Amino acid sequence: MVQESALLVQTAAPERLARAIDKVRETHPRLRLSVLLQRAMAARVPARPDVEYIENEGPKPGFIRRLRARRFGTVFVLYTNDPGFWKLKVLPFLLGAARILAINENLDWFPVSLAKPRSLARHVFWRLGTSTAGGTGGIAQAVEMLVRRAAYPGLLAWLLAFERTQTHRARWRGSPPSWKRENRPGATP
């Protein structure tokens, strides 16, 4: 019997990732699980038995091709309120997995499909609603929530365009973008 393989992409802090690994292992004990770690996180993520850890080699086309060749049946991605990780949240869509499942802070998961965006939209609206909780209430809170919901797609588009523009400019100059050089171990700013 062929065991289904799955990939869990680290798009949250190491503590959340460890909890998510445990939840996936508990729920699907027969799943062959691999975990794609964010750069320089291997020492911060506690190892679990029977889990393969893959070091992130960056958004290189060759690395993505190698991951695609593994033919993961399911890709889990953490959709939490941790800052950053936005490029890794896009990665599951490039891997050609049959299923993409998002895991939230409560360790609940839901399917993410660009063809059927309802569950993702519910999560985004829930996230925007919780991010405005604790305000002054009334009309001011409603207006703030409406502005956040309207601005979110534009912000994502701007971030993607900015990253693409910086990458193309850096390639034109023949060097990686400065924000990539600064995060490498041993790199000088």
Tab-separated table of C-alpha atoms in Angstrom:
chain	number	residue	atom	x	y	z
A	1	MET	CA	0.000	0.000	0.000
A	2	VAL	CA	1.405	3.388	-1.030
A	3	GLN	CA	1.435	5.902	1.779
A	4	GLU	CA	0.145	9.383	0.946
A	5	SER	CA	2.726	12.102	1.326
A	6	ALA	CA	2.007	15.567	2.631
A	7	LEU	CA	3.970	18.769	3.060
A	8	LEU	CA	3.467	21.247	5.892
A	9	VAL	CA	4.819	24.690	5.007
A	10	GLN	CA	6.125	26.752	7.931
A	11	THR	CA	4.305	30.047	7.715
A	12	ALA	CA	4.186	30.748	11.440
A	13	ALA	CA	6.407	30.871	14.508
A	14	PRO	CA	8.248	27.648	15.467
A	15	GLU	CA	5.961	27.028	18.458
A	16	ARG	CA	2.837	27.118	16.283
A	17	LEU	CA	4.520	24.921	13.703
A	18	ALA	CA	5.349	22.301	16.340
A	19	ARG	CA	1.731	22.270	17.515
A	20	ALA	CA	0.512	21.954	13.918
A	21	ILE	CA	2.888	19.042	13.254
A	22	ASP	CA	1.586	17.265	16.346
A	23	LYS	CA	-2.027	17.862	15.280
A	24	VAL	CA	-1.439	16.555	11.740
A	25	ARG	CA	0.422	13.488	13.095
A	26	GLU	CA	-2.380	12.846	15.618
A	27	THR	CA	-5.139	13.202	13.023
A	28	HIS	CA	-3.347	11.381	10.179
A	29	PRO	CA	-0.835	8.955	11.765
A	30	ARG	CA	-0.241	7.036	8.510
A	31	LEU	CA	0.594	10.132	6.495
A	32	ARG	CA	4.206	10.491	5.335
A	33	LEU	CA	4.819	14.060	6.516
A	34	SER	CA	7.495	16.467	5.336
A	35	VAL	CA	7.891	19.968	6.757
A	36	LEU	CA	9.319	22.863	4.757
A	37	LEU	CA	11.095	25.127	7.228
A	38	GLN	CA	11.563	28.831	6.846
A	39	ARG	CA	15.183	29.893	6.391
A	40	ALA	CA	17.405	29.522	9.473
A	41	MET	CA	14.675	27.819	11.520
A	42	ALA	CA	16.010	24.244	11.754
A	43	ALA	CA	17.536	24.806	15.193
A	44	ARG	CA	14.365	26.468	16.507
A	45	VAL	CA	11.879	23.744	15.501
A	46	PRO	CA	11.816	20.664	17.737
A	47	ALA	CA	12.291	17.506	15.671
A	48	ARG	CA	9.514	14.940	15.651
A	49	PRO	CA	10.051	11.260	14.839
A	50	ASP	CA	9.005	10.114	11.368
A	51	VAL	CA	8.873	13.675	10.064
A	52	GLU	CA	11.204	14.829	7.298
A	53	TYR	CA	12.408	18.428	7.586
A	54	ILE	CA	13.318	20.292	4.397
A	55	GLU	CA	15.461	23.416	4.536
A	56	ASN	CA	14.057	26.302	2.482
A	57	GLU	CA	16.418	27.065	-0.354
A	58	GLY	CA	14.503	30.167	-1.323
A	59	PRO	CA	12.117	30.945	-4.152
A	60	LYS	CA	14.353	29.472	-6.811
A	61	PRO	CA	12.601	27.786	-9.747
A	62	GLY	CA	14.792	24.684	-9.340
A	63	PHE	CA	13.790	24.270	-5.698
A	64	ILE	CA	10.109	24.583	-6.575
A	65	ARG	CA	10.567	22.007	-9.364
A	66	ARG	CA	12.152	19.575	-6.880
A	67	LEU	CA	9.244	20.028	-4.491
A	68	ARG	CA	6.728	19.547	-7.339
A	69	ALA	CA	8.501	16.350	-8.381
A	70	ARG	CA	7.779	14.900	-4.925
A	71	ARG	CA	4.055	14.940	-5.841
A	72	PHE	CA	2.662	15.732	-2.419
A	73	GLY	CA	-0.999	14.713	-2.196
A	74	THR	CA	-1.758	17.358	0.412
A	75	VAL	CA	-0.035	20.596	1.327
A	76	PHE	CA	-0.805	22.142	4.714
A	77	VAL	CA	-0.068	25.826	5.241
A	78	LEU	CA	-0.428	27.810	8.448
A	79	TYR	CA	-2.770	30.783	8.066
A	80	THR	CA	-2.182	32.470	11.399
A	81	ASN	CA	-1.750	36.043	12.511
A	82	ASP	CA	2.044	35.744	12.647
A	83	PRO	CA	3.729	38.523	10.668
A	84	GLY	CA	5.638	37.777	7.490
A	85	PHE	CA	5.669	34.477	5.611
A	86	TRP	CA	3.443	35.826	2.823
A	87	LYS	CA	5.598	34.382	0.017
A	88	LEU	CA	5.534	30.930	1.610
A	89	LYS	CA	1.737	31.135	1.790
A	90	VAL	CA	1.683	31.337	-2.012
A	91	LEU	CA	3.998	28.316	-2.441
A	92	PRO	CA	1.334	25.575	-2.028
A	93	PHE	CA	-0.410	26.804	-5.180
A	94	LEU	CA	2.797	26.272	-7.168
A	95	LEU	CA	3.301	22.657	-6.082
A	96	GLY	CA	0.368	21.047	-7.866
A	97	ALA	CA	-0.984	19.198	-4.819
A	98	ALA	CA	-4.436	17.649	-5.026
A	99	ARG	CA	-5.448	19.364	-1.768
A	100	ILE	CA	-4.309	22.491	0.016
A	101	LEU	CA	-5.421	22.790	3.621
A	102	ALA	CA	-4.930	25.904	5.744
A	103	ILE	CA	-4.413	25.571	9.498
A	104	ASN	CA	-5.451	28.451	11.746
A	105	GLU	CA	-4.415	29.377	15.324
A	106	ASN	CA	-7.021	27.028	16.772
A	107	LEU	CA	-5.447	24.151	14.808
A	108	ASP	CA	-8.622	23.836	12.758
A	109	TRP	CA	-8.105	23.409	9.055
A	110	PHE	CA	-10.084	24.211	5.984
A	111	PRO	CA	-9.565	23.636	2.244
A	112	VAL	CA	-8.050	26.415	0.181
A	113	SER	CA	-8.815	26.411	-3.510
A	114	LEU	CA	-8.556	29.247	-5.966
A	115	ALA	CA	-11.472	27.667	-7.844
A	116	LYS	CA	-13.610	27.612	-4.672
A	117	PRO	CA	-12.510	30.572	-2.535
A	118	ARG	CA	-15.375	30.510	-0.012
A	119	SER	CA	-13.537	28.924	2.923
A	120	LEU	CA	-10.541	31.208	2.427
A	121	ALA	CA	-12.831	34.254	2.228
A	122	ARG	CA	-14.522	33.171	5.487
A	123	HIS	CA	-11.100	32.902	7.140
A	124	VAL	CA	-9.992	36.322	5.858
A	125	PHE	CA	-13.223	37.946	7.043
A	126	TRP	CA	-12.881	36.195	10.401
A	127	ARG	CA	-9.265	37.407	10.629
A	128	LEU	CA	-10.251	40.960	9.765
A	129	GLY	CA	-13.093	40.814	12.280
A	130	THR	CA	-10.806	39.621	15.087
A	131	SER	CA	-8.187	42.203	14.217
A	132	THR	CA	-10.713	44.986	14.786
A	133	ALA	CA	-12.089	43.561	18.031
A	134	GLY	CA	-11.611	45.678	21.114
A	135	GLY	CA	-12.232	48.985	19.382
A	136	THR	CA	-14.522	51.763	20.522
A	137	GLY	CA	-17.527	50.060	18.964
A	138	GLY	CA	-20.415	51.542	17.037
A	139	ILE	CA	-20.010	53.190	13.660
A	140	ALA	CA	-16.267	53.836	14.028
A	141	GLN	CA	-15.553	50.114	14.430
A	142	ALA	CA	-17.807	49.221	11.484
A	143	VAL	CA	-16.069	51.776	9.251
A	144	GLU	CA	-12.645	50.525	10.337
A	145	MET	CA	-13.622	46.931	9.557
A	146	LEU	CA	-15.000	47.920	6.137
A	147	VAL	CA	-11.794	49.809	5.272
A	148	ARG	CA	-9.641	46.856	6.337
A	149	ARG	CA	-11.669	44.428	4.229
A	150	ALA	CA	-11.496	46.676	1.187
A	151	ALA	CA	-7.779	47.386	1.581
A	152	TYR	CA	-6.630	43.788	2.127
A	153	PRO	CA	-6.689	42.645	-1.560
A	154	GLY	CA	-4.983	45.857	-2.634
A	155	LEU	CA	-2.284	45.404	-0.018
A	156	LEU	CA	-1.598	41.835	-1.172
A	157	ALA	CA	-1.384	42.970	-4.789
A	158	TRP	CA	0.988	45.799	-3.835
A	159	LEU	CA	3.255	43.423	-1.863
A	160	LEU	CA	3.428	40.971	-4.750
A	161	ALA	CA	4.137	43.745	-7.258
A	162	PHE	CA	6.820	45.244	-4.988
A	163	GLU	CA	8.582	41.898	-4.534
A	164	ARG	CA	8.479	41.157	-8.286
A	165	THR	CA	9.750	44.653	-9.162
A	166	GLN	CA	12.621	44.447	-6.671
A	167	THR	CA	13.587	40.978	-7.868
A	168	HIS	CA	13.615	42.072	-11.530
A	169	ARG	CA	15.651	45.203	-10.725
A	170	ALA	CA	18.165	43.128	-8.792
A	171	ARG	CA	18.483	40.603	-11.616
A	172	TRP	CA	19.083	43.482	-14.019
A	173	ARG	CA	21.925	44.652	-11.755
A	174	GLY	CA	23.177	41.078	-11.353
A	175	SER	CA	22.709	40.719	-7.585
A	176	PRO	CA	19.962	39.502	-5.242
A	177	PRO	CA	17.668	42.180	-3.790
A	178	SER	CA	19.029	43.835	-0.641
A	179	TRP	CA	16.276	42.430	1.560
A	180	LYS	CA	17.335	38.889	0.556
A	181	ARG	CA	21.037	39.545	1.193
A	182	GLU	CA	20.383	40.983	4.664
A	183	ASN	CA	18.573	37.845	5.909
A	184	ARG	CA	21.233	35.360	4.900
A	185	PRO	CA	23.419	33.989	7.706
A	186	GLY	CA	26.836	35.640	7.613
A	187	ALA	CA	25.756	38.309	5.111
A	188	THR	CA	26.896	41.864	5.539
A	189	PRO	CA	24.356	44.634	5.027
